[in-house]
XYZ file of N, CA and C in Angstrom:
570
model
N -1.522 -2.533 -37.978
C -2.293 -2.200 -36.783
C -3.601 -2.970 -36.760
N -3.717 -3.284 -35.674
C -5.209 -4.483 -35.226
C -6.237 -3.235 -35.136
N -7.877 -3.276 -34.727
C -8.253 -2.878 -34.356
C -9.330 -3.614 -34.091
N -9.402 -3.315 -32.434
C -10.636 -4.172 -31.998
C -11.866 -3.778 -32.052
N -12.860 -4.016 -32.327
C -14.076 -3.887 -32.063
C -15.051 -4.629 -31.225
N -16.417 -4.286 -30.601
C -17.013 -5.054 -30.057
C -18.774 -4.927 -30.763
N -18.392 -4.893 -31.807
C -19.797 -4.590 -32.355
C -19.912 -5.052 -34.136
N -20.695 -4.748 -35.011
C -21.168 -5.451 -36.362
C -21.445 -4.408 -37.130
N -20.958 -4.433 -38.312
C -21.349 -3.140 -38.868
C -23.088 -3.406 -39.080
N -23.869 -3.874 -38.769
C -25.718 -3.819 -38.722
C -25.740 -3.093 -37.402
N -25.168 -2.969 -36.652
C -24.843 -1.767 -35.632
C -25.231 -0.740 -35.337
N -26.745 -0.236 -34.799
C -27.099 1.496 -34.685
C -25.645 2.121 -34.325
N -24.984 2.179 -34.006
C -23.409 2.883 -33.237
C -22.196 2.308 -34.242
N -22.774 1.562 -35.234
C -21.479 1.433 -36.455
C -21.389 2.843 -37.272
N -19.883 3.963 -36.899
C -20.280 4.429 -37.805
C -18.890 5.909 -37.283
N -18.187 4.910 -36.405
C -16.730 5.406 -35.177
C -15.591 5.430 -35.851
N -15.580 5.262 -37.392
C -14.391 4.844 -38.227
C -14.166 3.274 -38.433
N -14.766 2.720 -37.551
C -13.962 1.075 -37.901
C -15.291 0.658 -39.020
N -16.202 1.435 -39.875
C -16.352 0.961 -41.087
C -15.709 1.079 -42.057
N -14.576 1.373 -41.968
C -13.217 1.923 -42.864
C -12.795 0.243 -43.408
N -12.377 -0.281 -42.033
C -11.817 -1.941 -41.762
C -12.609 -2.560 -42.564
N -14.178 -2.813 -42.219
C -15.202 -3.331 -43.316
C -14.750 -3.052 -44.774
N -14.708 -1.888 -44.822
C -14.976 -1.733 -46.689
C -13.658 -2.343 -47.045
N -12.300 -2.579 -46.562
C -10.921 -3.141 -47.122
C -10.901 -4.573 -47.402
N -12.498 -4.816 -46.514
C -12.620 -6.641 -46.585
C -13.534 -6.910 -46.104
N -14.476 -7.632 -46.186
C -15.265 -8.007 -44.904
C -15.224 -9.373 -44.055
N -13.535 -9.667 -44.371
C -13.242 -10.779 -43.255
C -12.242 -9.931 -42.052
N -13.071 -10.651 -40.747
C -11.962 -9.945 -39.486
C -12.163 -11.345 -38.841
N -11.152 -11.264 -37.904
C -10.896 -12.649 -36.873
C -11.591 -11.989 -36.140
N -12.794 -12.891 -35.482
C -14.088 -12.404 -34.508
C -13.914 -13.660 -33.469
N -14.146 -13.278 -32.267
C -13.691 -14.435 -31.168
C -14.943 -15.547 -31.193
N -14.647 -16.441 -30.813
C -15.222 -18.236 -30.557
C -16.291 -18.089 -29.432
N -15.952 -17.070 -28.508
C -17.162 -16.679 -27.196
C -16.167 -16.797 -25.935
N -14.835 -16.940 -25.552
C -14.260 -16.558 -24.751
C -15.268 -15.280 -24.143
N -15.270 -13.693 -24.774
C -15.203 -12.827 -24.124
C -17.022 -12.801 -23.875
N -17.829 -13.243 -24.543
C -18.609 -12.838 -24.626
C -20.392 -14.459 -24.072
N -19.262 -14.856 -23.894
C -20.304 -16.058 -23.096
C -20.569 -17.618 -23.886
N -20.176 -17.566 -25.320
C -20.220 -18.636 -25.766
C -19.908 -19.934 -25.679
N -18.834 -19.775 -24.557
C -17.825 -20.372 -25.076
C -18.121 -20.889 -23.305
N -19.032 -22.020 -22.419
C -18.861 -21.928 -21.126
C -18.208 -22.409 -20.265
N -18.414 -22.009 -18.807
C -17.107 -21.976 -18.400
C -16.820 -23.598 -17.905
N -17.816 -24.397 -18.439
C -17.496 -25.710 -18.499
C -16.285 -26.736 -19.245
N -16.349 -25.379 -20.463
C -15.568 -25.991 -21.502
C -14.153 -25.489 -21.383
N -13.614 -24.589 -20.348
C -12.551 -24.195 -20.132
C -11.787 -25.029 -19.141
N -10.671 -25.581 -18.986
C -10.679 -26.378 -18.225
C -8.840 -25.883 -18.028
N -8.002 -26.557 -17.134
C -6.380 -26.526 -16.926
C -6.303 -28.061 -16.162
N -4.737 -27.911 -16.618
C -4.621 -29.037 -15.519
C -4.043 -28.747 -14.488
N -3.684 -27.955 -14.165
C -3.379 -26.971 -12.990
C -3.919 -25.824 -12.637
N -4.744 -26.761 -11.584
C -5.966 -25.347 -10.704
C -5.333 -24.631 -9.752
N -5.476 -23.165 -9.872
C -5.403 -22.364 -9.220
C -6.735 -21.691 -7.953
N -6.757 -21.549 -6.855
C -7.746 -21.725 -6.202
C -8.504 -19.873 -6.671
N -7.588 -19.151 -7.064
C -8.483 -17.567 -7.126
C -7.901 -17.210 -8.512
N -7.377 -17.957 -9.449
C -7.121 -17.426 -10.569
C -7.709 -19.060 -11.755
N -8.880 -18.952 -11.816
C -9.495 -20.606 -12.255
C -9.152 -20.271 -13.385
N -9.749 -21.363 -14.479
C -9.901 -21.628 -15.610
C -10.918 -20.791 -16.448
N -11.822 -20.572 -15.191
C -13.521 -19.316 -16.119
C -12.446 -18.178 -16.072
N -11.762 -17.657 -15.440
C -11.115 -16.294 -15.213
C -10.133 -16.087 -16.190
N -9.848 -16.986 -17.471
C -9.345 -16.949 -18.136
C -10.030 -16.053 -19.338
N -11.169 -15.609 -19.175
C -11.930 -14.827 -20.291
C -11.276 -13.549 -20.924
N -10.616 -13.063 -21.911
C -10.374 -12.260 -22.229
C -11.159 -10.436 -21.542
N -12.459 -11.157 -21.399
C -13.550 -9.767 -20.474
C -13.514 -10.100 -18.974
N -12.366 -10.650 -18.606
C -12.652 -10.720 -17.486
C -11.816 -9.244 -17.111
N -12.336 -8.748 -15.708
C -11.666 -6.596 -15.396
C -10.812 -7.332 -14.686
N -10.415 -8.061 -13.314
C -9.734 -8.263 -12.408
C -8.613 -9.283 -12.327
N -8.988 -10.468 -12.670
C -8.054 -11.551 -12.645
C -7.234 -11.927 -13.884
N -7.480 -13.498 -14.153
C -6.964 -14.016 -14.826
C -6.634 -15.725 -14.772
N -6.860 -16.338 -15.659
C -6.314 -17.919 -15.042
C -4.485 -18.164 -14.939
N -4.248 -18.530 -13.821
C -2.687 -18.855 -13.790
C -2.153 -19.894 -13.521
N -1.472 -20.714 -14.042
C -0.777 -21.873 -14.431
C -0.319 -22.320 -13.084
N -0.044 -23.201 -12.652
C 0.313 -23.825 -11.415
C 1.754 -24.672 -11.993
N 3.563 -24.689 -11.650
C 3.923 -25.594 -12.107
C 4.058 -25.305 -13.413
N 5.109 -26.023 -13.964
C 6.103 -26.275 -15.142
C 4.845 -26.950 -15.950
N 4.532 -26.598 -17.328
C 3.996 -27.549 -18.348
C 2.473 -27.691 -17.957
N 2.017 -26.215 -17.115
C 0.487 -26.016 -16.960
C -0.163 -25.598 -18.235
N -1.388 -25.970 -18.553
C -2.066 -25.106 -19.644
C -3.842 -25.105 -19.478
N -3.983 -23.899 -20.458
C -5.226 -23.728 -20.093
C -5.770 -24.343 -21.152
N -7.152 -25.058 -21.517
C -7.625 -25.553 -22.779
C -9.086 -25.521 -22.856
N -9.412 -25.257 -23.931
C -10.719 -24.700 -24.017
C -11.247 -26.283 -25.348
N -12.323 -26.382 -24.834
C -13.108 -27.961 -25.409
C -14.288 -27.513 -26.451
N -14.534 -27.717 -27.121
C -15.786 -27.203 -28.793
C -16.369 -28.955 -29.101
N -17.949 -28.546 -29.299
C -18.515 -29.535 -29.158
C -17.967 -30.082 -30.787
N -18.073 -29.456 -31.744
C -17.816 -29.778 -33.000
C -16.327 -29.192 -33.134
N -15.766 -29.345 -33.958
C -14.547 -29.156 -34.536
C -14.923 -27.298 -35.245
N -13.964 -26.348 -34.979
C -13.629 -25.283 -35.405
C -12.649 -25.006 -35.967
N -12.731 -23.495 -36.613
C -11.613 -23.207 -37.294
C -11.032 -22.095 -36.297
N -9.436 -22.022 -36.073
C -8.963 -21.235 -35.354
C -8.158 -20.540 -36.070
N -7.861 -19.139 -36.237
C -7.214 -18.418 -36.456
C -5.707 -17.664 -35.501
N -6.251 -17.637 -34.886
C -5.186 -17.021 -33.374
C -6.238 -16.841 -32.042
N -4.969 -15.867 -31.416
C -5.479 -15.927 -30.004
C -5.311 -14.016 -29.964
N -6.440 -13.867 -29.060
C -6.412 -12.448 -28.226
C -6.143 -12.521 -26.842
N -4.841 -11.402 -26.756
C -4.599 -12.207 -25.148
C -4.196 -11.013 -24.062
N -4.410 -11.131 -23.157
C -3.369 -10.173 -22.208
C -3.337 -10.722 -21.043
N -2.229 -10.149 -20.105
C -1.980 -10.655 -18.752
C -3.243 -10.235 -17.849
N -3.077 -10.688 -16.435
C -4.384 -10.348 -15.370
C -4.144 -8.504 -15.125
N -5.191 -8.453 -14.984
C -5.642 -7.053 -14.657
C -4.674 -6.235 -14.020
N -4.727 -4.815 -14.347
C -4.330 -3.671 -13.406
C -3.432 -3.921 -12.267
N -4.276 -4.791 -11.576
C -3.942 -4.831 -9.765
C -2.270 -5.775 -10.090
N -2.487 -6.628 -10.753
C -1.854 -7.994 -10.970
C -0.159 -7.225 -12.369
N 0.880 -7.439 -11.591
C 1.903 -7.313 -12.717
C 2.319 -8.772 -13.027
N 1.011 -9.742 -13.523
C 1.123 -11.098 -14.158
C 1.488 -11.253 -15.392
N 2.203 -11.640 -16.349
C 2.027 -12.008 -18.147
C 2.568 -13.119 -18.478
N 2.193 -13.552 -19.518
C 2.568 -14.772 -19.976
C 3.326 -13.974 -21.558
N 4.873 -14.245 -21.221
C 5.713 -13.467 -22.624
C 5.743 -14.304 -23.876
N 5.609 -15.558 -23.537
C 5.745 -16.701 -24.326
C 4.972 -18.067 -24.248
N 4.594 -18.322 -25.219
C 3.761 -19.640 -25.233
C 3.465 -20.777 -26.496
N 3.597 -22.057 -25.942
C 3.006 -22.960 -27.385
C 1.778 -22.932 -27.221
N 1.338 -24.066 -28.513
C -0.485 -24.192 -28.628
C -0.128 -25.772 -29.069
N -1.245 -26.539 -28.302
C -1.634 -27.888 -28.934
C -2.878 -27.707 -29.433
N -3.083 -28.211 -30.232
C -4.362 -28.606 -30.370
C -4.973 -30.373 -30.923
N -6.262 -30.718 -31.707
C -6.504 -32.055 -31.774
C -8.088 -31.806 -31.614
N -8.449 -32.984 -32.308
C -10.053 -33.283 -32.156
C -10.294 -34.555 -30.463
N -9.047 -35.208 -30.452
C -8.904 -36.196 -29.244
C -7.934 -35.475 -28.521
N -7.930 -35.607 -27.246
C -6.817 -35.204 -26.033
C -5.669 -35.882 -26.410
N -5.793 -37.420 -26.434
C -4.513 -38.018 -27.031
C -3.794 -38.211 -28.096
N -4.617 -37.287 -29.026
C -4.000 -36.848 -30.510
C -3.648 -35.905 -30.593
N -3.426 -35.213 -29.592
C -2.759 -33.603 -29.815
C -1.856 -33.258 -30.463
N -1.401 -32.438 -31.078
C -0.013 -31.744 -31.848
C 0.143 -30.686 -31.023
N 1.065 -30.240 -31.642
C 1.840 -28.562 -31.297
C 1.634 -28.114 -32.712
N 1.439 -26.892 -32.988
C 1.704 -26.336 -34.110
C 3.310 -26.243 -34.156
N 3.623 -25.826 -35.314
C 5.243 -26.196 -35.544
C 5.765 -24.968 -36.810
N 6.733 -24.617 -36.414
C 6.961 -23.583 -37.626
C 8.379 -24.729 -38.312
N 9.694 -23.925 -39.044
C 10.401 -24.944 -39.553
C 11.517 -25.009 -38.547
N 11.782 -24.801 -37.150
C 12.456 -25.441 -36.150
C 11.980 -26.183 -35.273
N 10.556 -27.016 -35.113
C 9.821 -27.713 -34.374
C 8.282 -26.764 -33.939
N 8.538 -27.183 -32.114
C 7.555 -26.794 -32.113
C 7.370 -24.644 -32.191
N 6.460 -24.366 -32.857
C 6.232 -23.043 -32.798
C 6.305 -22.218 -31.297
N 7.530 -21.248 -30.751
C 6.809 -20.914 -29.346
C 6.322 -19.175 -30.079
N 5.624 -19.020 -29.773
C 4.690 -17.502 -29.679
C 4.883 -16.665 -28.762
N 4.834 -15.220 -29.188
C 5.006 -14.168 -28.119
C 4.025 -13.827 -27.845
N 3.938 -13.424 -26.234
C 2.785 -13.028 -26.040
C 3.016 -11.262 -25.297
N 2.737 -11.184 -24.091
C 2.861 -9.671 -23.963
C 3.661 -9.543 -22.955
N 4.187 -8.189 -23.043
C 5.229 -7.635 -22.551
C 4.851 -6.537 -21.278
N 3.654 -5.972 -21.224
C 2.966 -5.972 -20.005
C 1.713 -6.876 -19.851
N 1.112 -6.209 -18.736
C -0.134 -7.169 -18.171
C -1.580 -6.625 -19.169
N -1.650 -5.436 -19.113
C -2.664 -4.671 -19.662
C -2.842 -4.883 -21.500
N -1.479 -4.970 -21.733
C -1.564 -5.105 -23.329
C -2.386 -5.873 -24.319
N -3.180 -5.775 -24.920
C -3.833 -6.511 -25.863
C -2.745 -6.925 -27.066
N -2.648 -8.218 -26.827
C -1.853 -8.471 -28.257
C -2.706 -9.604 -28.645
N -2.613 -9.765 -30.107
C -3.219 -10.534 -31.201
C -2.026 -11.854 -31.978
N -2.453 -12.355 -32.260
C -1.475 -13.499 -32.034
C -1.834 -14.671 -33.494
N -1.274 -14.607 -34.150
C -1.879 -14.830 -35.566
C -1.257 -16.360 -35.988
N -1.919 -17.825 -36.339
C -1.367 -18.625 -36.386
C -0.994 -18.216 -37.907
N 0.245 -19.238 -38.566
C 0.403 -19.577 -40.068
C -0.637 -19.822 -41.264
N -1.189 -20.948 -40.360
C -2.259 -21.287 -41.277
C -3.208 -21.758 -39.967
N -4.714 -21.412 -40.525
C -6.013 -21.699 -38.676
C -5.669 -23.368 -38.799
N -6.062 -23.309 -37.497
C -5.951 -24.599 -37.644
C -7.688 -25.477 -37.268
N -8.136 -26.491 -37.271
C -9.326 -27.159 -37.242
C -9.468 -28.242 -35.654
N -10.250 -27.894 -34.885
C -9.846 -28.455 -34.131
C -11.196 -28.383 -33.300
N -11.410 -29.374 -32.130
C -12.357 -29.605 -30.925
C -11.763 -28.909 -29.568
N -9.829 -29.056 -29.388
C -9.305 -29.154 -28.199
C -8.349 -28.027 -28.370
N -8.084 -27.191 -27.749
C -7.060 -26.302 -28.009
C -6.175 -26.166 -26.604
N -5.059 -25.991 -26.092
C -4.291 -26.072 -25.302
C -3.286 -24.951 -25.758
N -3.287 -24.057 -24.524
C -2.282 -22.851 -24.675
C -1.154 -22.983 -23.252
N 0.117 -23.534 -23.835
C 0.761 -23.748 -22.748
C 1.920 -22.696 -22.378
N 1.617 -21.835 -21.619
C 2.965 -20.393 -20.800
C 4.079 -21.101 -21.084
N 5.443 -20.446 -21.506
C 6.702 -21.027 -21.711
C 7.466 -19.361 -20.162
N 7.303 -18.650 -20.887
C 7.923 -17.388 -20.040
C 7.038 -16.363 -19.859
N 6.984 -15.711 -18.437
C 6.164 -14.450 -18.083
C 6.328 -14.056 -17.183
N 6.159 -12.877 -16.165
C 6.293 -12.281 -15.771
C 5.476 -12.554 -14.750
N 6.303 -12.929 -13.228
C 5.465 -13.314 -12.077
C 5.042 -14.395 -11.812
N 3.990 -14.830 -12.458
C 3.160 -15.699 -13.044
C 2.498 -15.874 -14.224
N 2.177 -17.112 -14.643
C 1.813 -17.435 -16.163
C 0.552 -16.624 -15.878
N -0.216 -15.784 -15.962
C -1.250 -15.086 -16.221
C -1.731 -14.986 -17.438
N -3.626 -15.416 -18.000
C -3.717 -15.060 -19.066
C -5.018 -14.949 -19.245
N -5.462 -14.166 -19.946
C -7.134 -13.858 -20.361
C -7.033 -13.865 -21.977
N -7.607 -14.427 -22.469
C -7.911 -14.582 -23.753
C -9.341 -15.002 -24.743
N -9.223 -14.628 -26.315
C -10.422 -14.785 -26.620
C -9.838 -15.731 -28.070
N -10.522 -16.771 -28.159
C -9.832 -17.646 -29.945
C -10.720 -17.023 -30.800
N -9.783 -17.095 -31.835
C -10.250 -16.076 -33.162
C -10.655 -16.823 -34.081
N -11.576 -16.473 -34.934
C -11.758 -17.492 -36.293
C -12.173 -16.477 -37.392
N -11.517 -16.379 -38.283
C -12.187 -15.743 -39.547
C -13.108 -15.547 -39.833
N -14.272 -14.917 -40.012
C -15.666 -14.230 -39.933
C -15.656 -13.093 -40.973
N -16.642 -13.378 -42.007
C -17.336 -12.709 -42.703
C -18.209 -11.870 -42.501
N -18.092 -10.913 -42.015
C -19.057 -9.882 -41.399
C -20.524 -9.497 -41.940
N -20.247 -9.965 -43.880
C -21.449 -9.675 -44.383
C -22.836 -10.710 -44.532
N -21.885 -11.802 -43.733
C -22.416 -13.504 -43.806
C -23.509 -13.424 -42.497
N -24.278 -14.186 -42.345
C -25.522 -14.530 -41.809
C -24.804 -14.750 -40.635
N -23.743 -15.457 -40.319
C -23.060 -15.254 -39.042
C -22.682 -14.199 -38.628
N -21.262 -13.622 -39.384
C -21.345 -12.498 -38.959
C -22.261 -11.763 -38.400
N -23.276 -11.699 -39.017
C -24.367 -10.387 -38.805
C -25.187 -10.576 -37.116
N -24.923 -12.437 -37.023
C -25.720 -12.427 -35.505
C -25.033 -12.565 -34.557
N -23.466 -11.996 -34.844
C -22.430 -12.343 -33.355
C -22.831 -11.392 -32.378
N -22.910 -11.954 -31.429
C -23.571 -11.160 -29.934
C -22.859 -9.607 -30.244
N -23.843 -8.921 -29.368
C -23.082 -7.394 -29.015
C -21.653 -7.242 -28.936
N -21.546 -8.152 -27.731
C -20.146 -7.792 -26.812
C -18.820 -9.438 -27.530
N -19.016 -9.485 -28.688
C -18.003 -10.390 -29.700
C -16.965 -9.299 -29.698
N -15.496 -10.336 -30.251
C -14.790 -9.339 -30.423
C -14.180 -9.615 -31.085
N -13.772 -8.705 -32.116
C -13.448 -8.870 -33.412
C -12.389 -8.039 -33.949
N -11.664 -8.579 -34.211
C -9.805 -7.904 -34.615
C -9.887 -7.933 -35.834
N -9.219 -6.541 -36.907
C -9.030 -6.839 -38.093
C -7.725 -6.169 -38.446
C-alpha cells in the first residue's frame, strides 16, 4: 500500500500516522513539482495540442481537467534544466466531470530529444498500467530510476480519451536538507 502525503515530517500537522512510513525509512518517492509549481508550465509541453485539455492541465493538482493526447503516438513531456533522477510516475485520469483514463502507457526518456529511449523490460519496449478509473491515484514504479533532462509519457490504451494528470517521482530522503525544504503542497508516496 502507497500512501500519499502532502507534507514533511518538520511539519506542525506531522503527526496523522504517516510518521509510521518515516520511521520504516526515511526514503519516499516525493514529486519533481508537477503538483506543486516547480516544475513550469513552460516545461510541459505535447506534441499534440489540445485546445481545453493543454499540456499545464496535465498537473497531477489539477481539480477539473487534464492534458489529452490528440491522435495515435501523442505524448506529454516534461523538460528539466539539469538532468534528474526519476523514479516513477503519479497519475490519474481527468477529473470527476470527465470519464477520461489513460489504462496503458510507455515512457521515453533522454538528456537530447533525438536520443531518446523507451525504457524496456525483457520483451522490448516496457508498456505500463495505468488506471482503471478516472479518479484513481495510481503510482507507477520504474525498474530501476532512470537519469534524465526529457521525459515523454506516451497513452497506448484508455478510456474515451488519453487523459492524464500526473506528478514524476524521485527518491527523497526526508531527513536530508532537501527533503526538509520540499514545498507544503509536494507529494510524496511511500
Amino acid at each position: 500500500n502507497s500512501t500519499i502525503v502532502n507534507r514533511t515530517p518538520d511539519d506542525d500537522d506531522w503527526g496523522n500516522g504517516d510518521e509510521e512510513n518515516v520511521c520504516q525509512g526515511s526514503i519516499a518517492h516525493c514529486g519533481l513539482g508537477m503538483s506543486d509549481g516547480r516544475i513550469l508550465d513552460s516545461q510541459i509541453t505535447t506534441n499534440a495540442l489540445h485546445s481545453t485539455f493543454t499540456p499545464a492541465r496535465g498537473r497531477f493538482s489539477e481539480d477539473l481537467y487534464a492534458w489529452v493526447g490528440q491522435g495515435s503516438n501523442a505524448y506529454l513531456q516534461v523538460y528539466f534544466n539539469t538532468s534528474v533522477v526519476i523514479s516513477g510516475i503519479l497519475m490519474k485520469g481527468a477529473g470527476a466531470s470527465y470519464g477520461y483514463w489513460t489504462s496503458s502507457f510507455k515512457v521515453q526518456y533522454g538528456n537530447f530529444t533525438h536520443t531518446m529511449r523507451y525504457i524496456e523490460d525483457l520483451n522490448g519496449v516496457e508498456i505500463f498500467q495505468g488506471n482503471t478509473i478516472n479518479t484513481e491515484e495510481v503510482s507507477v514504479f520504474f525498474e530501476e530510476p532512470i537519469n534524465s533532462k526529457y521525459i515523454r509519457i506516451y497513452p497506448l490504451t484508455y478510456n474515451s480519451a488519453d487523459a492524464l494528470r500526473m506528478e514524476l517521482l524521485t527518491p527523497t530522503d526526508l531527513t536530508s536538507a532537501v527533503g526538509r525544504s520540499l514545498p507544503s503542497d509536494a507529494v510524496c508516496v511511500f
